[in-house]
PDB file of C-alpha atoms in Angstrom:
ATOM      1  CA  UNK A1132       7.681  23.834   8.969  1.00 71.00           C
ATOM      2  CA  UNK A1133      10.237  21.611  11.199  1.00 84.00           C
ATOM      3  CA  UNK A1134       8.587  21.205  14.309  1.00 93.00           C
ATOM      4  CA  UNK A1135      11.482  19.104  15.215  1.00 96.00           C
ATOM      5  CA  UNK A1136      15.023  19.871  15.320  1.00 97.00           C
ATOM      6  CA  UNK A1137      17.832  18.783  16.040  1.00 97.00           C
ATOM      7  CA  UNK A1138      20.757  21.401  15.728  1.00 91.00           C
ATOM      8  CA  UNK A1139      24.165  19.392  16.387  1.00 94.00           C
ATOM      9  CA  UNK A1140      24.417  17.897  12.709  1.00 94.00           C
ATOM     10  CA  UNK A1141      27.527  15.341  14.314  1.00 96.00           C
ATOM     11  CA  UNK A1142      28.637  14.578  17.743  1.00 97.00           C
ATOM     12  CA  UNK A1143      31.962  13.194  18.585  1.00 97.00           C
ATOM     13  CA  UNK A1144      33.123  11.170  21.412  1.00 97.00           C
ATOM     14  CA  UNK A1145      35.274   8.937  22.778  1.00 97.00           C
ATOM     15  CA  UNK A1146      34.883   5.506  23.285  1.00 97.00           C
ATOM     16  CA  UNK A1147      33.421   5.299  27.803  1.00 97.00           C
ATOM     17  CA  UNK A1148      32.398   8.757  27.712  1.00 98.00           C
ATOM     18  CA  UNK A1149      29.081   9.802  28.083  1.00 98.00           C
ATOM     19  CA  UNK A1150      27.027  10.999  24.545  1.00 97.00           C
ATOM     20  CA  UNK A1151      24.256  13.675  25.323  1.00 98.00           C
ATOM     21  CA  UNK A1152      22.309  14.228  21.634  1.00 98.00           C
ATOM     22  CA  UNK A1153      19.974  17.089  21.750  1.00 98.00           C
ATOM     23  CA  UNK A1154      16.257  17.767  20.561  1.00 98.00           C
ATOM     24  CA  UNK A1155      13.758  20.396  20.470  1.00 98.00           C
ATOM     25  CA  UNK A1156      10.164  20.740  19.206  1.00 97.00           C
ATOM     26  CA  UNK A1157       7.951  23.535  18.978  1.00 95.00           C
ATOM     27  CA  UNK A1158       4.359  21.690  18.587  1.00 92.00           C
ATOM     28  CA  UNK A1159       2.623  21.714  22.701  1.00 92.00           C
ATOM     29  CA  UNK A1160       0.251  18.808  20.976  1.00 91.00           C
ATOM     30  CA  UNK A1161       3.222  16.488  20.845  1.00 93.00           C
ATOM     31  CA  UNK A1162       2.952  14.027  24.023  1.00 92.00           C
ATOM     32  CA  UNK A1163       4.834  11.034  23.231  1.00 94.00           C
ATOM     33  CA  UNK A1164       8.633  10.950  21.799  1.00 96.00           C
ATOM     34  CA  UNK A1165      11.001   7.902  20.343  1.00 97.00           C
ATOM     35  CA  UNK A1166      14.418   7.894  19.399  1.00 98.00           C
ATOM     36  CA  UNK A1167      15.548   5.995  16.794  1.00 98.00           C
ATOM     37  CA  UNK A1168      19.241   4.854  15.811  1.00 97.00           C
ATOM     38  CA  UNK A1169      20.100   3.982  12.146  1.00 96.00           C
ATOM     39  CA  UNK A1170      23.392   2.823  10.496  1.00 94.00           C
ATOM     40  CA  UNK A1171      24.009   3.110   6.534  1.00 90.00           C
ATOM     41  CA  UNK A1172      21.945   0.778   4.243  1.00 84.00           C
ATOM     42  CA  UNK A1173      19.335  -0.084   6.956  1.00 90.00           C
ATOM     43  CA  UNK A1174      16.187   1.258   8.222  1.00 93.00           C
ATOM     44  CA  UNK A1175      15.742   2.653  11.567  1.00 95.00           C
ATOM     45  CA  UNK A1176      16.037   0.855  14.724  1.00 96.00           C
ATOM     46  CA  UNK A1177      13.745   2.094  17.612  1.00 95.00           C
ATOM     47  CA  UNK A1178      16.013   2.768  20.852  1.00 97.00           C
ATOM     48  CA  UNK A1179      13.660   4.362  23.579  1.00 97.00           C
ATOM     49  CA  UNK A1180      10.236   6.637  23.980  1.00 96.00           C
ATOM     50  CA  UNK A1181       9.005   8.706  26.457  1.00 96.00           C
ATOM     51  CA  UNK A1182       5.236   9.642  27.350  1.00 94.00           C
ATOM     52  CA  UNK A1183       4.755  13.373  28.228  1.00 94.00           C
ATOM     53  CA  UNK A1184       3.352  12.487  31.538  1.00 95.00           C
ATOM     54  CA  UNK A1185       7.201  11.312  32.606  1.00 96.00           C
ATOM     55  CA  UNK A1186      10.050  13.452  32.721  1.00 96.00           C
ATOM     56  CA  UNK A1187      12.843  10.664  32.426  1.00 98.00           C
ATOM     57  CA  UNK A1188      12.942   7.099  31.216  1.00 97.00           C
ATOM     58  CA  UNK A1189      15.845   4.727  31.272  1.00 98.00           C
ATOM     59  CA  UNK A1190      17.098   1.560  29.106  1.00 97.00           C
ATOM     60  CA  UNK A1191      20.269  -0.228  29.952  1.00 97.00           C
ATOM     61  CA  UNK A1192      22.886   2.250  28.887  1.00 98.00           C
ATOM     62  CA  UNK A1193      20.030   5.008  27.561  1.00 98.00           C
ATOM     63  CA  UNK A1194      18.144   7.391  29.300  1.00 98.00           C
ATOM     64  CA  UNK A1195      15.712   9.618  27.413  1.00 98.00           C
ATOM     65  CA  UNK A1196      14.910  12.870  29.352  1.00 98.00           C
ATOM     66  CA  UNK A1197      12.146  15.453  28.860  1.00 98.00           C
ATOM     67  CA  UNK A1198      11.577  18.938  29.813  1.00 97.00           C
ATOM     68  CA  UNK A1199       7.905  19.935  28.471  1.00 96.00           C
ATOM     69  CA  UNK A1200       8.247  23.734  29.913  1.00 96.00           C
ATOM     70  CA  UNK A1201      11.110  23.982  27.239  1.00 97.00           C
ATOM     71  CA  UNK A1202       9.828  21.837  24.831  1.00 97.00           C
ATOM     72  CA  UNK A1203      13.398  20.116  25.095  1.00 98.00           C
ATOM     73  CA  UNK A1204      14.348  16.359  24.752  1.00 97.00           C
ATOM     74  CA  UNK A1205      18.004  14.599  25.546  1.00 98.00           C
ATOM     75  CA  UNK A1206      19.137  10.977  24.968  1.00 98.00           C
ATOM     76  CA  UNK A1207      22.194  10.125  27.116  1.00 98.00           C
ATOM     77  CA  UNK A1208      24.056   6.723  26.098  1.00 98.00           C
ATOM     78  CA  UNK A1209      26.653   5.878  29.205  1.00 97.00           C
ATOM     79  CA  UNK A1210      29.255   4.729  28.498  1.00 98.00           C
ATOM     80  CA  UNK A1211      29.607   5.117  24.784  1.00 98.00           C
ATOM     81  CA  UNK A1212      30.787   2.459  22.662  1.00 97.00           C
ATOM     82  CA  UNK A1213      32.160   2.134  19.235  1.00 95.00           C
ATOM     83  CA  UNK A1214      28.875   0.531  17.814  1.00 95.00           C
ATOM     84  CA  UNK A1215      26.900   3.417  18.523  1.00 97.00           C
ATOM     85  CA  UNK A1216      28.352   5.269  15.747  1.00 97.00           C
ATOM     86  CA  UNK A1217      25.437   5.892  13.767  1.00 97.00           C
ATOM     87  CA  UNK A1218      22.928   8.787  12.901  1.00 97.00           C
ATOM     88  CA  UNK A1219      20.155   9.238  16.023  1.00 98.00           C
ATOM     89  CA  UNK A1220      16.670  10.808  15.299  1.00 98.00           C
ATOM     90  CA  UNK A1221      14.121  11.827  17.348  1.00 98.00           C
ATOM     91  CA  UNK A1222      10.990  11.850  16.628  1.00 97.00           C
ATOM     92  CA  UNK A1223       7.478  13.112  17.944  1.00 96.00           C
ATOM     93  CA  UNK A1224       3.756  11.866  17.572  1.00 93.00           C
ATOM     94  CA  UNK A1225       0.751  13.386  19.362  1.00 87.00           C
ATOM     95  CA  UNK A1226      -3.219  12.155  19.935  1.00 77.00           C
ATOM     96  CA  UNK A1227      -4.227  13.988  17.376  1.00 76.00           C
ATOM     97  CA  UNK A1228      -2.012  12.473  14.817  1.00 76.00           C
ATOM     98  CA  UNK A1229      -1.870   8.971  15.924  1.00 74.00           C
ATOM     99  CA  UNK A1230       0.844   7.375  14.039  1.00 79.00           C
ATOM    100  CA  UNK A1231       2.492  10.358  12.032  1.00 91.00           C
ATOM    101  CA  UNK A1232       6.086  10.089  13.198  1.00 94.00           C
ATOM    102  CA  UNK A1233       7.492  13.827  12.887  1.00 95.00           C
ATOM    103  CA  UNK A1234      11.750  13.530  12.634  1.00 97.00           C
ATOM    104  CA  UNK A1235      14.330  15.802  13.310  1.00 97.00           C
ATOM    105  CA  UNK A1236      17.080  15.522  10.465  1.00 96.00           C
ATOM    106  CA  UNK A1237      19.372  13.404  12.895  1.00 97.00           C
ATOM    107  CA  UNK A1238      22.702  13.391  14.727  1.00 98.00           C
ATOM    108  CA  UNK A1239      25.876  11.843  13.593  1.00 97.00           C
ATOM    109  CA  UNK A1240      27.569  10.105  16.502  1.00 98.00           C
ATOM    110  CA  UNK A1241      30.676   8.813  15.966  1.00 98.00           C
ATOM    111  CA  UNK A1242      32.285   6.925  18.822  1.00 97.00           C
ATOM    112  CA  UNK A1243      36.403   6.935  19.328  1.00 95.00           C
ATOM    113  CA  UNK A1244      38.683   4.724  20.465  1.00 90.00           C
TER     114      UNK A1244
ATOM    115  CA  UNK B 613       9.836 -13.893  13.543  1.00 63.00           C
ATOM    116  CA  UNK B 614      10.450 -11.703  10.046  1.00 74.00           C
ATOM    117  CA  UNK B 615      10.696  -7.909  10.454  1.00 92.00           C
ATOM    118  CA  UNK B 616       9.522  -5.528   8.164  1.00 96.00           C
ATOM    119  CA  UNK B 617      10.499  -6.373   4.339  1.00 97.00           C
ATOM    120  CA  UNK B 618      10.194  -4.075   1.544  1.00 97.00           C
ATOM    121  CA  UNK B 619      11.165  -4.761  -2.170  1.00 97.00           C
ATOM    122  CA  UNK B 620      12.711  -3.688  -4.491  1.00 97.00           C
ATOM    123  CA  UNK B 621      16.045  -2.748  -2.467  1.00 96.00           C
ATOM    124  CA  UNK B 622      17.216  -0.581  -5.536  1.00 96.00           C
ATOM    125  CA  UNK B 623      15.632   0.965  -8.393  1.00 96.00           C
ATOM    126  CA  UNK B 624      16.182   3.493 -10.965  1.00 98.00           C
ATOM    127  CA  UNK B 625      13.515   5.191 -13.003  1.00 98.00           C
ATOM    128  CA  UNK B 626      13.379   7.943 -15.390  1.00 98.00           C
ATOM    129  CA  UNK B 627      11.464  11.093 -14.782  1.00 98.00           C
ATOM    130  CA  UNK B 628       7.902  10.908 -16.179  1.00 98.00           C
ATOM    131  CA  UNK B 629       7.507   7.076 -15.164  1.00 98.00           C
ATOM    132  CA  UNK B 630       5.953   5.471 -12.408  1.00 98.00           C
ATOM    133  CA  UNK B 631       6.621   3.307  -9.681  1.00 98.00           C
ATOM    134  CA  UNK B 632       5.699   0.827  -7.334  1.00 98.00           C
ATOM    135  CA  UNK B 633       7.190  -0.174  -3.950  1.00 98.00           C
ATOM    136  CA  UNK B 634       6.066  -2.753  -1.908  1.00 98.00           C
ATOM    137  CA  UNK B 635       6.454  -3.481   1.760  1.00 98.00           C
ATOM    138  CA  UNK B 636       5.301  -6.462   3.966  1.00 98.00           C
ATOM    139  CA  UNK B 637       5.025  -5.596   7.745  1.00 97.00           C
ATOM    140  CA  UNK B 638       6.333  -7.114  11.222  1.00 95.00           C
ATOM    141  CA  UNK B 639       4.307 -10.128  12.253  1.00 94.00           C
ATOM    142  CA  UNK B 640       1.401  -9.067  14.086  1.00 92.00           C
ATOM    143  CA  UNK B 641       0.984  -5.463  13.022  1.00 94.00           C
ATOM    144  CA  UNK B 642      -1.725  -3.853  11.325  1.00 95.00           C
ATOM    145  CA  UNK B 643      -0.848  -0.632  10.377  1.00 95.00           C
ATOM    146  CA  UNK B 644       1.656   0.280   7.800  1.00 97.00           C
ATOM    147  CA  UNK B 645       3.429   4.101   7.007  1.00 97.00           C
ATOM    148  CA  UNK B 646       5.492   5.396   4.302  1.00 98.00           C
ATOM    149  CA  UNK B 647       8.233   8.378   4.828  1.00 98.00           C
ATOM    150  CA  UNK B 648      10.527   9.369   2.427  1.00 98.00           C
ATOM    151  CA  UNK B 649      14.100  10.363   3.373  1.00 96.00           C
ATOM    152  CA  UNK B 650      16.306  12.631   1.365  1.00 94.00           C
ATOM    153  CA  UNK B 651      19.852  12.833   1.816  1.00 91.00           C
ATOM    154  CA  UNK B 652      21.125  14.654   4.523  1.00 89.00           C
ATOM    155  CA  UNK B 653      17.563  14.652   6.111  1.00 93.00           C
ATOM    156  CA  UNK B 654      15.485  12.891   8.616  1.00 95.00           C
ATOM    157  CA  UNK B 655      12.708  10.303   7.003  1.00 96.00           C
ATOM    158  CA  UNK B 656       9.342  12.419   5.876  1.00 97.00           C
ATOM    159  CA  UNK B 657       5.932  11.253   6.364  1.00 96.00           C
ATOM    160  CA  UNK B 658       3.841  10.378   3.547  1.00 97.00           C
ATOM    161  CA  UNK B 659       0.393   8.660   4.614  1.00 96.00           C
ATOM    162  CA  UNK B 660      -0.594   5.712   6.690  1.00 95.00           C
ATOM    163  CA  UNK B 661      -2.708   2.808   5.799  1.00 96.00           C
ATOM    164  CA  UNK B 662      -4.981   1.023   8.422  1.00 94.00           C
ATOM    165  CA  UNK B 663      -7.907  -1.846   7.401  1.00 94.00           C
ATOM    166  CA  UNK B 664      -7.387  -0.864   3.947  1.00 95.00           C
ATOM    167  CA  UNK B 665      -8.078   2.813   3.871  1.00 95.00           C
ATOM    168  CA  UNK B 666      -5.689   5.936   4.069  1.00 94.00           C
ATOM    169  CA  UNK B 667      -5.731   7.435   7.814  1.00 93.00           C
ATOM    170  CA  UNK B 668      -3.423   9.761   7.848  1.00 91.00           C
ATOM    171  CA  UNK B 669      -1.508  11.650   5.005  1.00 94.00           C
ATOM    172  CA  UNK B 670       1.633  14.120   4.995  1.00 93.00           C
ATOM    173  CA  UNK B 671       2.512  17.072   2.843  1.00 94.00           C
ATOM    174  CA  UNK B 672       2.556  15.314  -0.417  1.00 97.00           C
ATOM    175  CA  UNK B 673       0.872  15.202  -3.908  1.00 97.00           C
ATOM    176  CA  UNK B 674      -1.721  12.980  -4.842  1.00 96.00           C
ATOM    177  CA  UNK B 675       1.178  11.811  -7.403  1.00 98.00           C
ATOM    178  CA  UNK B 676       1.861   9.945  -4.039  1.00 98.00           C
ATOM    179  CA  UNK B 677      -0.973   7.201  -3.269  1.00 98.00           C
ATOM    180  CA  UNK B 678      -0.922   3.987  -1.641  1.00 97.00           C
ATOM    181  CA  UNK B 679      -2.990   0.906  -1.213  1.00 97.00           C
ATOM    182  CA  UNK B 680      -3.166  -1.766   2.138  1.00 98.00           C
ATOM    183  CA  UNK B 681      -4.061  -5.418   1.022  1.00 97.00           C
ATOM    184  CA  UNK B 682      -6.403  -7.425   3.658  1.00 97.00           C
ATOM    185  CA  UNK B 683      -3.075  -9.379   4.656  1.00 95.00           C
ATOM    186  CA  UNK B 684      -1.761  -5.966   5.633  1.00 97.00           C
ATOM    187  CA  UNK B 685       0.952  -5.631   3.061  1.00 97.00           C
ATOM    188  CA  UNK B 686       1.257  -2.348   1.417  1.00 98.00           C
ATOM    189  CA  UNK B 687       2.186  -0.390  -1.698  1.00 98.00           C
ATOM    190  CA  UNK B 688       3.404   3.102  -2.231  1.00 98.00           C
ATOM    191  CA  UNK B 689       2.721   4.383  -5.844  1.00 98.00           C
ATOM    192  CA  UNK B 690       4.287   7.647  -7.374  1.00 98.00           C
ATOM    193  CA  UNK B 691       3.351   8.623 -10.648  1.00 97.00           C
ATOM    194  CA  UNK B 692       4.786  11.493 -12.657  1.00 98.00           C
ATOM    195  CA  UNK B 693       8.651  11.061 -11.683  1.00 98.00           C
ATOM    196  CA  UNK B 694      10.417  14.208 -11.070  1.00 98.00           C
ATOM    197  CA  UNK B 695      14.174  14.323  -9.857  1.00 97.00           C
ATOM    198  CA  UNK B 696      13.324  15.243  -6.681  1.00 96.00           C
ATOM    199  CA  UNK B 697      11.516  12.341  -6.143  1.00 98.00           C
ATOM    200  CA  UNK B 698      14.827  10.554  -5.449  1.00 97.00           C
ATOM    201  CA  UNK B 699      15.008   9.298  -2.131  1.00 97.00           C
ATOM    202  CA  UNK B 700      15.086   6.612   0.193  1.00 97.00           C
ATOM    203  CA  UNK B 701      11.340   5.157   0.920  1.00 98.00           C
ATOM    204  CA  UNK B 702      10.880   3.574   4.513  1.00 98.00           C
ATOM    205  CA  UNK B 703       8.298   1.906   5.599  1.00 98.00           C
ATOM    206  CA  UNK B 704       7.271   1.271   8.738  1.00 97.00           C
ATOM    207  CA  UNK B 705       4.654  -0.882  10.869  1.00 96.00           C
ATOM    208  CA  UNK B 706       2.783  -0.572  13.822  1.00 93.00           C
ATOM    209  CA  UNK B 707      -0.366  -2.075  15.719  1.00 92.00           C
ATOM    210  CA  UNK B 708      -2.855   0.262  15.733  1.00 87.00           C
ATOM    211  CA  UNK B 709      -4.100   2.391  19.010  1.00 80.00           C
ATOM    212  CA  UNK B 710      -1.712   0.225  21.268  1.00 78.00           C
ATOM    213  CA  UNK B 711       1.469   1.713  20.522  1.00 78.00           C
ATOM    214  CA  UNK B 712       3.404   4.394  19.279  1.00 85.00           C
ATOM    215  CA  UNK B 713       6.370   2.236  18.374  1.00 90.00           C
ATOM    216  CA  UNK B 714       7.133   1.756  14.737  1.00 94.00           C
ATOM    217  CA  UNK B 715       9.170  -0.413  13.345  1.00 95.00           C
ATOM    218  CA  UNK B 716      10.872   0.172  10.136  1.00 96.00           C
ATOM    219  CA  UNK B 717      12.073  -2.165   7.565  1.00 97.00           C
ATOM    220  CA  UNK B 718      15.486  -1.581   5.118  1.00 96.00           C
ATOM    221  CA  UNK B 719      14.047   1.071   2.956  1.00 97.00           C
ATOM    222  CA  UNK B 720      14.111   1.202  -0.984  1.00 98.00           C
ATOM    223  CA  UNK B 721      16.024   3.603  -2.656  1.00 97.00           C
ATOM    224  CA  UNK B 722      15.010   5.048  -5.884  1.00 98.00           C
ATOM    225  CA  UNK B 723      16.919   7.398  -8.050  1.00 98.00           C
ATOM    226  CA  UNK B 724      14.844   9.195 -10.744  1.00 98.00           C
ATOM    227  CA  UNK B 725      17.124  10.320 -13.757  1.00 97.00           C
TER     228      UNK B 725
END
């Protein structure tokens, strides 16, 4: 069972604008959340996490936020630039599974001049 | 400060055979997991290895084992090849109990014919 998802298989933006990407899980044991950015032929880079106990957190250009009531997750990258194009996953761990990264199947941003 | 390495980059094997991939982790870290990735998909977990024993394991066979070396490098075995084994193998590393926060290294892809 995918307990996360992430429905918009590709984004597209343009290059200043502002990139929302979307997440949603359905496990309430989930309490801590990462987003990770990869390009082709490499491995995942880690971008930002959040703890449950926060409802926002912010890094440079992203800002992870998290509604638990909705079990709903954003990333927001502002502004958008050409070398974010890449895929974006989120991903979910919880205390009881300390260390299992659960993934959604990813976002394709591509950024436009 | 090397990241996470894994070896081979490439390999091709044909179905019945076995395999081993190997993967060295981030300076520092003492924990090491293995997710598999199929096309079109985000990266799957397989099992995580921590002072030499498996902690944590994911939704595969026991064609799937592993083994964690006292210098903390790792191995992922499969044994039986079927097609669908075909895939890109990540793994990642991690210090254990301090952080959620893994970081991944280039992934090896193997193609079963």
């Amino acid at each position: 069972d995918q307990q996360v998802k992430q429905n918009s298989p590709s984004l597209s933006v343009q290059e200043g604008r502002i990139s929302i990407l979307n997440c949603d899980y359905t496990n309430s044991m989930f309490d801590y959340f990462l987003w990770y950015k990869k390009y082709p032929a490499e491995g995942p880079t880690f971008l930002i996490s959040i703890s449950s106990i926060k409802d926002k957190n912010e890094d440079g250009r992203f800002t992870v936020f998290l509604n638990k009531s909705a079990k709903h997750l954003s990333l927001h990258i502002v502004p958008s630039q050409p070398g974010d194009s890449a895929v974006y996953f989120c991903a979910a761990s919880g205390s009881d599974s300390w260390g299992k990264l659960q993934f959604g199947a990813g976002t394709q941003v591509v950024v436009t001049p | 400060d090397a990241g996470v390495t894994q070896s081979p980059t490439h390999l091709i094997k044909t179905r019945g055979q076995q395999v081993t991939l190997r993967c060295s982790p981030k300076s520092g870290h003492d924990t090491v997991s293995w997710y598999q990735q199929a096309l079109g998909q985000g990266p799957q977990f397989i099992f995580q290895y921590y002072e030499e024993e498996e902690r944590q394991r994911g939704n595969f066979p026991d064609r799937f084992s592993g083994h964690q070396f006292p210098n903390y490098s790792s191995e992922l075995n499969v044994n039986a090849l079927l097609l669908g084994d075909s895939a890109l193998y990540l793994c990642a590393s991690s210090v254990q109990g301090i952080s959620y926060e893994q970081y991944f290294g280039p992934g090896t892809r193997l193609t079963v014919t």
